[in-house]
XYZ file of C-alpha atoms in Angstrom:
338
model
C -7.688 25.512 -73.812
C -9.999 22.549 -74.380
C -11.510 20.570 -71.522
C -14.045 17.750 -71.285
C -16.946 17.960 -68.839
C -19.778 15.621 -67.828
C -22.678 18.075 -67.301
C -25.308 15.383 -66.763
C -25.709 11.594 -66.973
C -24.817 10.146 -70.394
C -23.699 13.480 -71.734
C -20.273 14.969 -72.333
C -19.078 18.171 -73.883
C -15.917 19.952 -74.903
C -15.617 23.441 -73.428
C -13.097 26.269 -73.654
C -11.353 27.265 -70.455
C -8.609 29.713 -69.557
C -5.178 28.150 -69.507
C -3.861 28.035 -65.905
C -0.503 29.317 -64.743
C 1.931 27.780 -62.309
C 1.633 29.615 -58.986
C 4.207 29.301 -56.192
C 4.678 25.642 -55.357
C 2.797 24.489 -58.451
C 3.771 22.682 -61.657
C 1.985 23.421 -64.936
C 1.485 20.238 -66.907
C 0.767 19.828 -70.601
C -1.525 16.810 -70.728
C -0.768 14.399 -73.563
C -2.801 11.348 -72.572
C -5.508 10.978 -69.897
C -7.320 7.698 -69.201
C -11.000 7.105 -68.590
C -11.405 4.700 -65.657
C -14.322 2.898 -64.078
C -15.193 5.836 -61.840
C -15.416 8.060 -64.903
C -17.738 5.549 -66.576
C -19.947 5.500 -63.481
C -19.977 9.313 -63.425
C -20.998 9.300 -67.083
C -23.790 6.810 -66.310
C -24.977 8.830 -63.300
C -24.002 6.149 -60.779
C -21.058 7.835 -59.089
C -22.518 9.468 -55.973
C -19.128 10.895 -55.000
C -18.667 12.944 -58.190
C -19.222 16.683 -58.165
C -21.680 18.251 -60.611
C -20.449 19.106 -64.126
C -17.095 17.564 -63.282
C -14.033 17.485 -65.486
C -13.178 13.759 -65.319
C -9.829 12.026 -65.444
C -6.996 11.185 -63.042
C -4.860 8.736 -65.013
C -2.212 11.018 -66.425
C 0.655 11.029 -68.884
C 2.018 14.573 -69.183
C 5.018 16.788 -69.745
C 6.085 19.643 -67.447
C 5.333 22.927 -69.170
C 6.400 25.382 -66.443
C 7.457 25.510 -62.787
C 6.239 27.925 -60.188
C 8.473 29.486 -57.579
C 9.589 27.119 -54.871
C 9.496 23.837 -56.842
C 12.482 21.531 -56.299
C 15.363 21.361 -58.766
C 14.585 17.652 -59.432
C 11.639 18.772 -61.567
C 12.540 20.075 -65.030
C 10.585 21.581 -67.893
C 10.054 18.941 -70.574
C 10.127 16.024 -68.120
C 7.613 13.175 -68.589
C 5.508 12.717 -65.478
C 2.415 11.129 -64.043
C 0.429 12.357 -61.039
C -0.661 11.156 -57.627
C -4.279 12.306 -58.000
C -5.355 12.041 -54.338
C -5.374 14.665 -51.631
C -4.751 14.161 -47.913
C -5.701 16.496 -45.105
C -2.930 15.546 -42.676
C -5.295 15.625 -39.680
C -7.732 12.670 -39.924
C -7.149 9.246 -38.394
C -5.779 7.802 -41.651
C -3.299 10.617 -42.095
C -2.334 10.485 -38.411
C -1.573 6.799 -38.840
C 0.552 7.421 -41.932
C -1.914 5.926 -44.407
C -2.547 9.075 -46.400
C -3.914 7.118 -49.397
C -7.059 6.462 -47.296
C -7.483 10.067 -46.064
C -11.008 10.539 -44.764
C -11.304 13.775 -46.652
C -9.577 12.702 -49.868
C -10.616 14.485 -53.053
C -9.574 12.536 -56.126
C -9.023 14.395 -59.402
C -12.017 13.873 -61.668
C -14.353 12.845 -58.845
C -14.713 15.214 -55.876
C -12.753 17.921 -57.734
C -12.170 18.745 -61.382
C -9.789 16.378 -63.073
C -7.269 16.218 -65.887
C -9.344 15.851 -69.056
C -8.003 19.139 -70.385
C -4.991 20.473 -72.210
C -3.240 21.967 -69.148
C -3.491 21.597 -65.404
C -1.566 23.191 -62.492
C -0.932 20.990 -59.448
C 1.151 21.066 -56.281
C 4.717 19.879 -56.995
C 4.385 17.218 -54.290
C 1.857 15.350 -56.441
C 4.116 15.160 -59.514
C 5.813 11.857 -60.141
C 8.678 11.929 -62.677
C 8.708 8.962 -65.062
C 11.818 7.637 -66.794
C 11.850 5.096 -69.587
C 8.070 5.065 -70.070
C 6.168 6.995 -72.780
C 3.556 9.559 -71.906
C 0.879 7.219 -73.249
C 1.958 4.381 -70.969
C 2.471 6.757 -68.048
C -1.302 7.219 -68.068
C -1.608 3.541 -67.164
C 0.598 3.726 -64.034
C -2.061 4.951 -61.630
C -4.649 2.169 -62.185
C -1.973 -0.523 -61.991
C -0.654 1.032 -58.770
C -4.078 0.512 -57.197
C -3.722 -3.207 -57.863
C -0.149 -3.179 -56.525
C -1.416 -1.564 -53.320
C -4.110 -4.234 -52.868
C -1.454 -6.958 -52.963
C 0.473 -5.090 -50.302
C -2.679 -4.865 -48.194
C -3.085 -8.631 -48.606
C 0.462 -9.245 -47.347
C 1.019 -11.643 -50.219
C 4.106 -13.893 -50.073
C 5.589 -16.725 -52.108
C 3.644 -19.415 -50.200
C 0.274 -17.969 -51.121
C -2.310 -18.736 -53.757
C -4.007 -15.502 -54.751
C -7.422 -15.276 -56.427
C -8.045 -12.040 -58.359
C -11.583 -11.142 -59.382
C -11.527 -8.813 -62.400
C -8.793 -8.461 -65.026
C -9.193 -4.816 -65.930
C -6.196 -2.523 -65.378
C -6.523 -2.592 -61.588
C -6.944 -6.368 -61.468
C -4.016 -6.901 -63.828
C -1.916 -4.722 -61.536
C -2.822 -7.103 -58.713
C -1.929 -10.093 -60.860
C 1.462 -8.624 -61.715
C 2.331 -7.700 -58.146
C 1.242 -11.061 -56.750
C 3.341 -12.834 -59.350
C 6.271 -10.610 -58.429
C 5.815 -11.699 -54.806
C 6.117 -15.316 -55.921
C 2.482 -16.326 -55.410
C 0.423 -18.703 -57.542
C -2.255 -16.546 -59.130
C -5.757 -17.524 -60.233
C -7.421 -14.859 -62.410
C -11.204 -14.618 -62.826
C -13.017 -12.654 -65.507
C -15.859 -12.864 -68.022
C -13.551 -12.104 -70.954
C -11.280 -14.746 -72.485
C -9.068 -12.000 -73.898
C -8.489 -10.512 -70.452
C -7.806 -13.950 -69.003
C -5.213 -14.632 -71.690
C -3.461 -11.381 -70.882
C -3.513 -12.233 -67.197
C -1.760 -15.515 -68.055
C 0.788 -13.668 -70.184
C 1.529 -11.543 -67.136
C 2.133 -14.614 -64.997
C -1.214 -15.938 -63.743
C -1.088 -19.747 -63.482
C -4.812 -20.286 -63.955
C -7.712 -18.415 -65.537
C -11.362 -18.998 -64.753
C -14.146 -17.714 -66.990
C -16.911 -17.102 -64.462
C -19.509 -17.010 -67.209
C -18.764 -20.641 -68.098
C -17.223 -22.231 -64.984
C -18.053 -22.564 -61.302
C -15.440 -20.338 -59.639
C -15.479 -21.971 -56.189
C -15.225 -25.470 -57.625
C -12.302 -24.551 -59.833
C -10.502 -22.726 -57.000
C -10.881 -25.781 -54.764
C -9.565 -27.990 -57.586
C -6.492 -25.767 -58.028
C -5.794 -25.505 -54.299
C -6.348 -29.136 -53.251
C -9.504 -28.143 -51.427
C -7.953 -25.461 -49.258
C -9.199 -22.313 -51.048
C -7.226 -19.229 -51.883
C -4.979 -17.767 -49.187
C -5.755 -14.249 -50.411
C -8.651 -13.049 -52.560
C -8.569 -9.619 -54.225
C -11.956 -8.290 -55.312
C -11.457 -5.777 -58.137
C -14.940 -5.829 -59.719
C -17.395 -4.335 -57.250
C -20.215 -6.791 -57.761
C -22.370 -8.414 -55.029
C -21.774 -11.793 -56.780
C -17.993 -11.487 -56.669
C -18.002 -10.258 -53.079
C -19.998 -13.296 -51.934
C -17.911 -15.670 -54.076
C -14.757 -14.215 -52.527
C -15.916 -15.273 -49.084
C -16.839 -18.746 -50.368
C -13.520 -19.241 -52.206
C -11.082 -17.929 -49.580
C -9.380 -20.429 -47.306
C -9.881 -20.729 -43.582
C -7.800 -17.930 -41.919
C -7.432 -16.341 -45.356
C -7.457 -12.643 -46.355
C -10.040 -10.895 -48.532
C -8.977 -7.539 -49.969
C -11.767 -5.309 -51.277
C -11.108 -2.686 -53.981
C -14.378 -2.562 -55.920
C -17.368 -0.521 -54.838
C -20.577 -2.609 -55.016
C -23.424 -0.515 -56.389
C -25.975 -2.248 -54.155
C -26.118 -4.044 -50.834
C -24.366 -7.379 -50.438
C -25.922 -10.197 -48.437
C -23.314 -12.366 -46.654
C -23.459 -15.536 -44.625
C -21.526 -13.918 -41.812
C -20.900 -17.274 -40.141
C -18.015 -17.696 -42.642
C -16.395 -14.527 -41.299
C -16.220 -16.173 -37.902
C -15.731 -19.826 -38.774
C -12.923 -19.088 -41.216
C -11.529 -16.345 -38.927
C -11.105 -14.129 -41.961
C -9.167 -10.909 -42.351
C -11.351 -8.669 -44.523
C -9.484 -5.551 -45.607
C -10.314 -2.520 -47.692
C -7.769 -1.223 -50.205
C -8.051 2.344 -51.328
C -6.023 4.238 -53.934
C -2.227 3.757 -53.784
C 0.939 5.023 -52.076
C 3.898 6.757 -53.772
C 5.861 3.524 -53.361
C 3.229 1.706 -55.461
C 3.649 4.235 -58.248
C 7.408 3.744 -58.158
C 7.043 -0.029 -58.251
C 4.746 0.101 -61.305
C 7.146 2.415 -63.103
C 10.049 0.079 -62.450
C 8.035 -2.884 -63.622
C 7.102 -1.170 -66.866
C 10.753 -0.303 -67.617
C 12.081 -3.791 -66.854
C 9.387 -6.232 -68.056
C 8.233 -7.068 -71.551
C 4.709 -5.763 -70.997
C 2.098 -5.891 -73.820
C 1.067 -2.294 -73.271
C -0.586 -1.951 -76.677
C -3.143 -4.574 -75.628
C -4.074 -2.507 -72.555
C -5.170 0.469 -74.699
C -8.574 -0.376 -76.195
C -8.943 2.975 -77.952
C -7.369 6.439 -78.214
C -9.933 9.184 -78.579
C -9.715 12.934 -79.150
C -11.668 15.385 -77.014
C -14.209 15.551 -79.845
C -14.682 11.793 -80.042
C -14.546 11.096 -76.304
C -18.361 10.945 -75.973
C -18.606 8.299 -78.699
C -15.815 6.264 -77.057
C -17.544 6.408 -73.676
C -20.868 5.394 -75.162
C -19.253 2.307 -76.729
C -17.612 1.430 -73.424
C -20.983 1.710 -71.637
C -22.501 -0.693 -74.191
C -19.799 -3.323 -73.725
C -17.890 -2.691 -70.495
C -16.352 -6.146 -70.313
C -14.534 -5.644 -73.619
C -12.604 -2.527 -72.650
C -9.307 -2.199 -70.728
C -8.586 1.515 -71.035
C -9.733 4.368 -73.229
C -7.206 7.156 -73.463
C -7.896 10.686 -74.622
C -5.037 12.325 -76.512
C -4.639 16.086 -76.100
């Protein structure tokens, strides 16, 4: 079978591998679509310090069940469309002990710490398989990144009396926009791309701020009568957006951090104290977030075609990744079709 690997920074190759089989407790998946995400781009650029060497990338999955190993539940059927929970959990660390397995201390995400799904077939434990109804295999590959945004809104304890500021309108950020709107909040979206801001508004954001052209804090204060945002969700991973999040959040507000900043961030920590802020990390997603995204996609009129910037083949994946690296702000998701 074909698989894509990243053997060194800014390189990618298609290799032949032996097709796996479904062992006891495993499900063999035929991959149809796999998405490249920001972590894959950073791996490609040599910036992802968590990625293993010569990794097979990919953990955003739209697949069909090819075969079932012994001991899999009857609820899983050959031919069923599925996506995958791509995280592991050890069951013994503090996070697992506290029931927050999405933040397992020893997590190994597909395509990062262990080989991922950019291949024709993969065998995985049945517990990580998520059946999908009413959503195509292409769109199933978009469920995981949106679920990360859904989880961040949950971490922010967003309600219908909140104004929520979302930095970054990629797939994760748009997931946060959608979930905050579902919770009844007023949403302010921030991005460098007018196209992404327009989509955020289509999905329910009340305001859009182009941070390349407007002062974010001034606009937030204008939209909130000078109070600031009750909850800020940082889905970019930039020192600038991290600092601006602290400036734009209200007194006693919540800041939820998803993005990994690639360098140190210098804060005026007096605002942490004076505003009595809740600053919270948000990592990965829970099974309930996956289910919520699936339900949303089946019930809402979602412009899914606009989320897919390009569909590549294994042979054209390198070219697609190079174009993304050249203009990262212009890309939502690149899918590879197997």
